Coordinates of C-alpha atoms (C1' of nucleotides) in Angstrom, one line a residue:
Chain P
M1 CA 110.4 51.1 97.7
A2 CA 110.0 52.5 94.2
T3 CA 106.3 51.9 93.7
S4 CA 103.3 52.3 95.9
V5 CA 101.8 54.5 98.5
R6 CA 104.4 57.2 99.4
R7 CA 103.7 59.6 102.2
G8 CA 101.2 59.8 105.1
P9 CA 99.1 57.8 106.9
Y10 CA 96.7 60.7 106.6
A11 CA 94.6 62.1 109.4
C12 CA 91.8 62.9 106.9
G13 CA 91.0 63.5 103.2
I14 CA 92.2 67.1 103.2
D15 CA 95.5 65.9 104.4
A16 CA 95.8 63.4 101.5
G17 CA 94.6 66.1 99.0
I18 CA 97.0 68.7 100.1
D19 CA 99.9 66.2 100.3
V20 CA 99.5 65.4 96.6
V21 CA 99.8 69.0 95.6
A22 CA 102.5 69.9 98.1
G23 CA 105.5 71.0 96.0
K24 CA 106.3 74.4 94.8
W25 CA 105.3 73.9 91.2
K26 CA 102.7 71.1 91.3
V27 CA 99.5 73.1 91.1
L28 CA 101.1 75.2 88.4
I29 CA 101.9 72.1 86.4
L30 CA 98.3 70.9 86.9
W31 CA 97.1 74.3 85.7
E32 CA 99.4 74.4 82.7
L33 CA 98.3 70.9 81.6
Q34 CA 94.7 71.8 82.1
Q35 CA 95.1 74.9 79.9
H36 CA 97.0 73.2 77.1
G37 CA 95.9 69.6 77.2
I38 CA 99.2 68.2 76.2
R39 CA 102.6 69.7 76.8
R40 CA 106.2 68.7 76.1
F41 CA 108.8 68.9 78.8
G42 CA 110.4 71.9 77.3
E43 CA 107.1 73.7 76.9
L44 CA 106.3 73.1 80.6
R45 CA 109.7 74.4 81.5
R46 CA 109.2 77.6 79.5
G47 CA 105.7 77.9 80.8
L48 CA 106.8 77.9 84.4
P49 CA 109.3 80.7 84.7
G50 CA 111.9 80.1 87.4
V51 CA 111.5 76.3 87.6
S52 CA 114.7 74.3 87.4
E53 CA 114.8 71.2 85.3
K54 CA 115.5 69.1 88.3
M55 CA 112.5 70.2 90.2
L56 CA 110.2 70.0 87.2
I57 CA 111.1 66.5 86.4
Q58 CA 111.0 65.5 90.0
H59 CA 107.5 66.8 90.4
L60 CA 106.4 65.3 87.1
R61 CA 107.7 61.9 88.2
E62 CA 105.9 62.1 91.6
M63 CA 102.7 63.2 89.9
E64 CA 103.0 60.4 87.4
E65 CA 103.4 58.0 90.3
D66 CA 100.4 59.5 92.0
D67 CA 98.5 58.9 88.7
L68 CA 97.8 62.6 88.2
I69 CA 99.5 62.9 84.9
H70 CA 100.3 60.7 81.9
R71 CA 103.7 60.5 80.3
E72 CA 104.2 59.5 76.8
V73 CA 107.6 58.9 75.3
F74 CA 108.1 59.1 71.5
R75 CA 111.3 57.3 70.5
E76 CA 112.5 59.9 68.1
V77 CA 115.5 62.1 67.8
P78 CA 115.5 64.7 69.2
P79 CA 113.6 63.0 72.0
R80 CA 110.0 63.9 72.5
V81 CA 108.0 63.4 75.7
E82 CA 104.4 64.6 76.2
Y83 CA 102.6 65.1 79.4
S84 CA 98.9 65.3 80.0
L85 CA 96.4 65.0 82.8
T86 CA 94.9 61.7 83.8
E87 CA 91.3 61.5 84.9
H88 CA 92.4 61.8 88.5
G89 CA 94.5 64.8 87.7
S90 CA 91.6 66.5 86.0
S91 CA 89.3 65.8 88.9
L92 CA 91.9 67.1 91.3
N93 CA 92.0 70.3 89.3
E94 CA 88.2 70.5 89.6
A95 CA 88.5 69.9 93.3
L96 CA 91.0 72.7 93.6
R97 CA 88.7 75.2 91.9
P98 CA 87.0 76.5 95.1
L99 CA 90.3 76.9 96.8
G100 CA 91.6 78.8 93.8
A101 CA 88.6 81.1 93.9
W102 CA 89.1 81.6 97.6
G103 CA 92.7 82.5 97.0
G104 CA 91.7 84.9 94.3
Q105 CA 89.4 86.7 96.7
R106 CA 92.3 86.8 99.2
R107 CA 94.6 88.3 96.6
K108 CA 92.0 91.0 95.8
R109 CA 91.7 91.8 99.5
L110 CA 95.5 92.0 99.9
D111 CA 95.8 94.1 96.8
A112 CA 93.1 96.5 98.0
Q113 CA 94.8 96.7 101.4
G114 CA 98.2 97.2 99.9
A115 CA 97.1 99.9 97.5
G116 CA 94.8 102.0 99.7
G117 CA 96.1 100.9 103.1
A118 CA 98.9 102.0 105.4
G119 CA 101.4 102.3 102.5
G120 CA 104.6 100.3 102.5
V121 CA 104.5 97.3 100.3
G122 CA 103.3 98.8 97.1
P123 CA 101.6 96.8 94.4
R124 CA 103.3 94.0 92.6
Chain O
M1 CA 108.4 93.1 108.1
A2 CA 106.1 92.0 110.9
T3 CA 102.8 93.0 109.5
S4 CA 101.3 92.9 106.0
V5 CA 101.3 90.6 103.1
R6 CA 103.8 87.8 103.8
R7 CA 104.6 85.3 101.0
G8 CA 103.9 85.3 97.3
P9 CA 103.6 87.3 94.7
Y10 CA 101.2 84.6 93.5
A11 CA 100.9 83.3 90.0
C12 CA 97.2 82.6 90.6
G13 CA 94.5 82.1 93.1
I14 CA 95.3 78.4 93.8
D15 CA 98.8 79.5 94.7
A16 CA 97.5 82.0 97.2
G17 CA 95.0 79.4 98.6
I18 CA 97.6 76.7 99.0
D19 CA 100.1 79.0 100.5
V20 CA 97.8 79.9 103.3
V21 CA 97.3 76.3 104.3
A22 CA 100.9 75.2 103.7
G23 CA 102.2 74.0 107.1
K24 CA 102.0 70.6 108.5
W25 CA 99.2 71.3 111.0
K26 CA 97.2 74.1 109.5
V27 CA 94.3 72.3 107.9
L28 CA 94.1 70.2 111.0
I29 CA 93.8 73.3 113.1
L30 CA 91.2 74.6 110.7
W31 CA 89.3 71.4 111.1
E32 CA 89.6 71.2 114.8
L33 CA 88.2 74.7 115.1
Q34 CA 85.5 74.0 112.7
Q35 CA 84.4 71.0 114.7
H36 CA 84.5 72.7 118.1
G37 CA 83.9 76.3 117.4
I38 CA 86.1 77.5 120.2
R39 CA 89.2 75.9 121.5
R40 CA 91.9 76.8 124.0
F41 CA 95.6 76.4 123.3
G42 CA 95.9 73.3 125.4
E43 CA 92.8 71.7 123.9
L44 CA 94.2 72.2 120.4
R45 CA 97.5 70.7 121.5
R46 CA 95.8 67.7 122.9
G47 CA 93.5 67.5 119.8
L48 CA 96.5 67.3 117.5
P49 CA 98.6 64.4 118.6
G50 CA 102.2 64.9 117.8
V51 CA 102.2 68.6 117.4
S52 CA 104.9 70.6 119.2
E53 CA 104.0 73.7 121.1
K54 CA 106.4 75.7 119.0
M55 CA 104.8 74.7 115.7
L56 CA 101.3 75.0 117.1
I57 CA 101.8 78.5 118.2
Q58 CA 103.7 79.4 115.1
H59 CA 100.9 78.2 112.9
L60 CA 98.3 79.9 115.0
R61 CA 100.1 83.2 114.8
E62 CA 100.5 83.0 111.1
M63 CA 96.8 82.1 110.7
E64 CA 95.9 84.9 112.9
E65 CA 97.9 87.3 110.8
D66 CA 96.2 85.8 107.7
D67 CA 92.9 86.6 109.4
L68 CA 91.8 83.0 109.4
I69 CA 91.4 82.7 113.1
H70 CA 90.5 84.9 116.0
R71 CA 92.5 84.9 119.2
E72 CA 91.0 86.1 122.5
V73 CA 93.0 86.5 125.6
F74 CA 91.4 86.4 129.1
R75 CA 93.6 88.0 131.6
E76 CA 93.1 85.4 134.3
V77 CA 95.4 83.1 136.2
P78 CA 96.0 80.5 135.0
P79 CA 96.0 82.1 131.6
R80 CA 93.3 81.4 129.2
V81 CA 93.4 82.0 125.4
E82 CA 90.6 81.0 123.1
Y83 CA 90.9 80.4 119.4
S84 CA 88.1 80.4 116.8
L85 CA 87.6 80.7 113.1
T86 CA 87.0 84.0 111.5
E87 CA 84.6 84.4 108.6
H88 CA 87.6 83.9 106.2
G89 CA 88.8 80.9 108.0
S90 CA 85.3 79.4 107.8
S91 CA 85.0 80.1 104.1
L92 CA 88.4 78.6 103.6
N93 CA 87.3 75.5 105.2
E94 CA 84.3 75.4 102.9
A95 CA 86.6 75.9 99.9
L96 CA 88.8 73.0 101.1
R97 CA 85.8 70.6 101.2
P98 CA 86.1 69.3 97.6
L99 CA 89.8 68.8 98.0
G100 CA 89.1 66.9 101.1
A101 CA 86.6 64.8 99.3
W102 CA 89.0 64.1 96.5
G103 CA 91.6 63.2 99.1
G104 CA 89.2 60.8 100.7
Q105 CA 88.6 59.1 97.4
R106 CA 92.3 58.8 96.9
R107 CA 92.7 57.3 100.3
K108 CA 90.1 54.7 99.4
R109 CA 91.8 53.9 96.2
L110 CA 95.1 53.5 97.9
D111 CA 93.6 51.3 100.6
A112 CA 91.9 49.1 98.1
Q113 CA 95.2 48.8 96.2
G114 CA 97.2 48.1 99.3
A115 CA 94.8 45.5 100.6
G116 CA 93.9 43.5 97.4
G117 CA 96.8 44.4 95.2
A118 CA 100.3 43.0 94.5
G119 CA 101.1 42.5 98.2
G120 CA 104.0 44.1 99.8
V121 CA 103.1 47.2 101.7
G122 CA 100.3 45.9 103.8
P123 CA 97.6 48.1 105.4
R124 CA 98.6 50.9 107.8
Chain X
dT1 C1' 107.1 73.3 150.2
dT2 C1' 107.0 71.1 146.0
dC3 C1' 104.3 69.9 142.0
dT4 C1' 101.1 70.8 138.4
dA5 C1' 98.9 73.4 134.9
dT6 C1' 98.3 77.5 132.0
dA7 C1' 100.2 79.8 127.4
dC8 C1' 103.7 80.8 125.8
dT9 C1' 109.2 82.2 124.3
dC10 C1' 113.9 81.1 123.1
dA11 C1' 118.0 78.8 121.4
dC12 C1' 119.6 75.1 119.1
dC13 C1' 119.5 71.0 115.8
dT14 C1' 118.0 67.9 112.1
dA15 C1' 115.9 66.6 108.0
dA16 C1' 113.6 67.6 104.0
dA17 C1' 112.8 70.6 100.1
dA18 C1' 114.6 73.4 96.6
dG19 C1' 118.4 75.5 93.9
dT20 C1' 122.9 75.3 91.1
dA21 C1' 125.6 73.7 87.7
dA22 C1' 127.6 70.3 85.1
dG23 C1' 127.3 66.2 82.2
dT24 C1' 124.9 62.5 78.9
dG25 C1' 123.7 60.7 74.0
dC26 C1' 122.1 61.8 69.7
dC27 C1' 121.0 64.2 65.7
dT28 C1' 120.3 68.7 63.1
dT29 C1' 122.0 73.2 61.8
dG30 C1' 125.6 76.4 60.5
Chain J
dC1 C1' 133.6 70.1 62.5
dA2 C1' 131.7 72.8 66.3
dA3 C1' 127.4 74.4 68.5
dG4 C1' 123.0 73.7 70.0
dG5 C1' 118.6 71.6 71.3
dC6 C1' 116.1 67.8 73.4
dA7 C1' 114.9 65.3 77.9
dC8 C1' 116.9 64.2 81.1
dT9 C1' 120.6 62.6 85.3
dT10 C1' 123.9 63.4 89.0
dA11 C1' 126.4 65.5 92.7
dC12 C1' 126.6 69.2 95.6
dT13 C1' 125.0 73.4 98.3
dT14 C1' 121.6 76.4 100.3
dT15 C1' 117.3 77.4 102.4
dT16 C1' 113.4 76.4 105.0
dA17 C1' 110.4 73.7 107.8
dG18 C1' 109.9 71.3 111.6
dG19 C1' 111.4 69.1 116.2
dT20 C1' 113.6 69.2 121.1
dG21 C1' 114.0 70.8 125.3
dA22 C1' 114.6 74.3 128.4
dG23 C1' 112.8 78.5 130.8
dT24 C1' 109.0 82.1 132.4
dA25 C1' 105.1 84.0 135.9
dT26 C1' 101.3 82.8 138.6
dA27 C1' 98.2 80.3 141.5
dG28 C1' 95.9 76.3 143.2
dA29 C1' 96.5 71.4 144.7
dA30 C1' 98.9 67.8 147.4

DNA sequence: TTCTATACTCACCTAAAAGTAAGTGCCTTG
DNA sequence: CAAGGCACTTACTTTTAGGTGAGTATAGAA
């Protein structure tokens, strides 16, 4: 049960794509690794304000299993573990770009609405 | 609390994009509407095997609020309600395409692995 | 008259995701 | 010698998403 497929049978590709990034912090992890190339566990934790160690490691393990990220352990003391994107992780990031752009547009729309619109929410 | 923003503050665009399609059936609804242009509630329900009426309508309402879909009510008996994509819904669908393609590749990889690999899971 | 279909709404329940907090082994720093 | 940082692990609780099944008004079909 440890190895292999996990999740779906999928109805279609989008399904499979979304499934792999479902998880509160996964796209942020992807982004963080894309930006920095290589990050240690503690760096990731500090780079994702609000994430708990449990969730971070859980997501990292799932992403490793999905072959999105690479995990390299250095047998030193204090321990050092470095995470980086695999080829698939990198291409996933590329594939997410249009969605990110769309989301950016949406954010702008919402901001404009919130700022000039029927007051109430205020900008954040 | 009824109207306006819902969800986030978002860390970035991808966040906002994913948030809007988070929900078990949302991309499938998007897809169904893209394929057919216009669909009635019951047609959608039948087109999405396994969806419950509650979830379907809940997702439809959220997507309407997010301005992804348009809802048109015909005051007839029996009631008729037609759903279609808005411009934003349509562009979202476009933005999801690369992710869908990526997911398709992944599916193929998993299938190949499952079929030829170190036996155990078998094809689904 | 009863049954079916339409597009829902409502109350309740389960299961999965996420959060909290404590503990682990080991070495460096003060 | 105590404290702290590293990368985790474990047990437990809370929150949220999703599922189930019933009820609603109306009209046409059987």
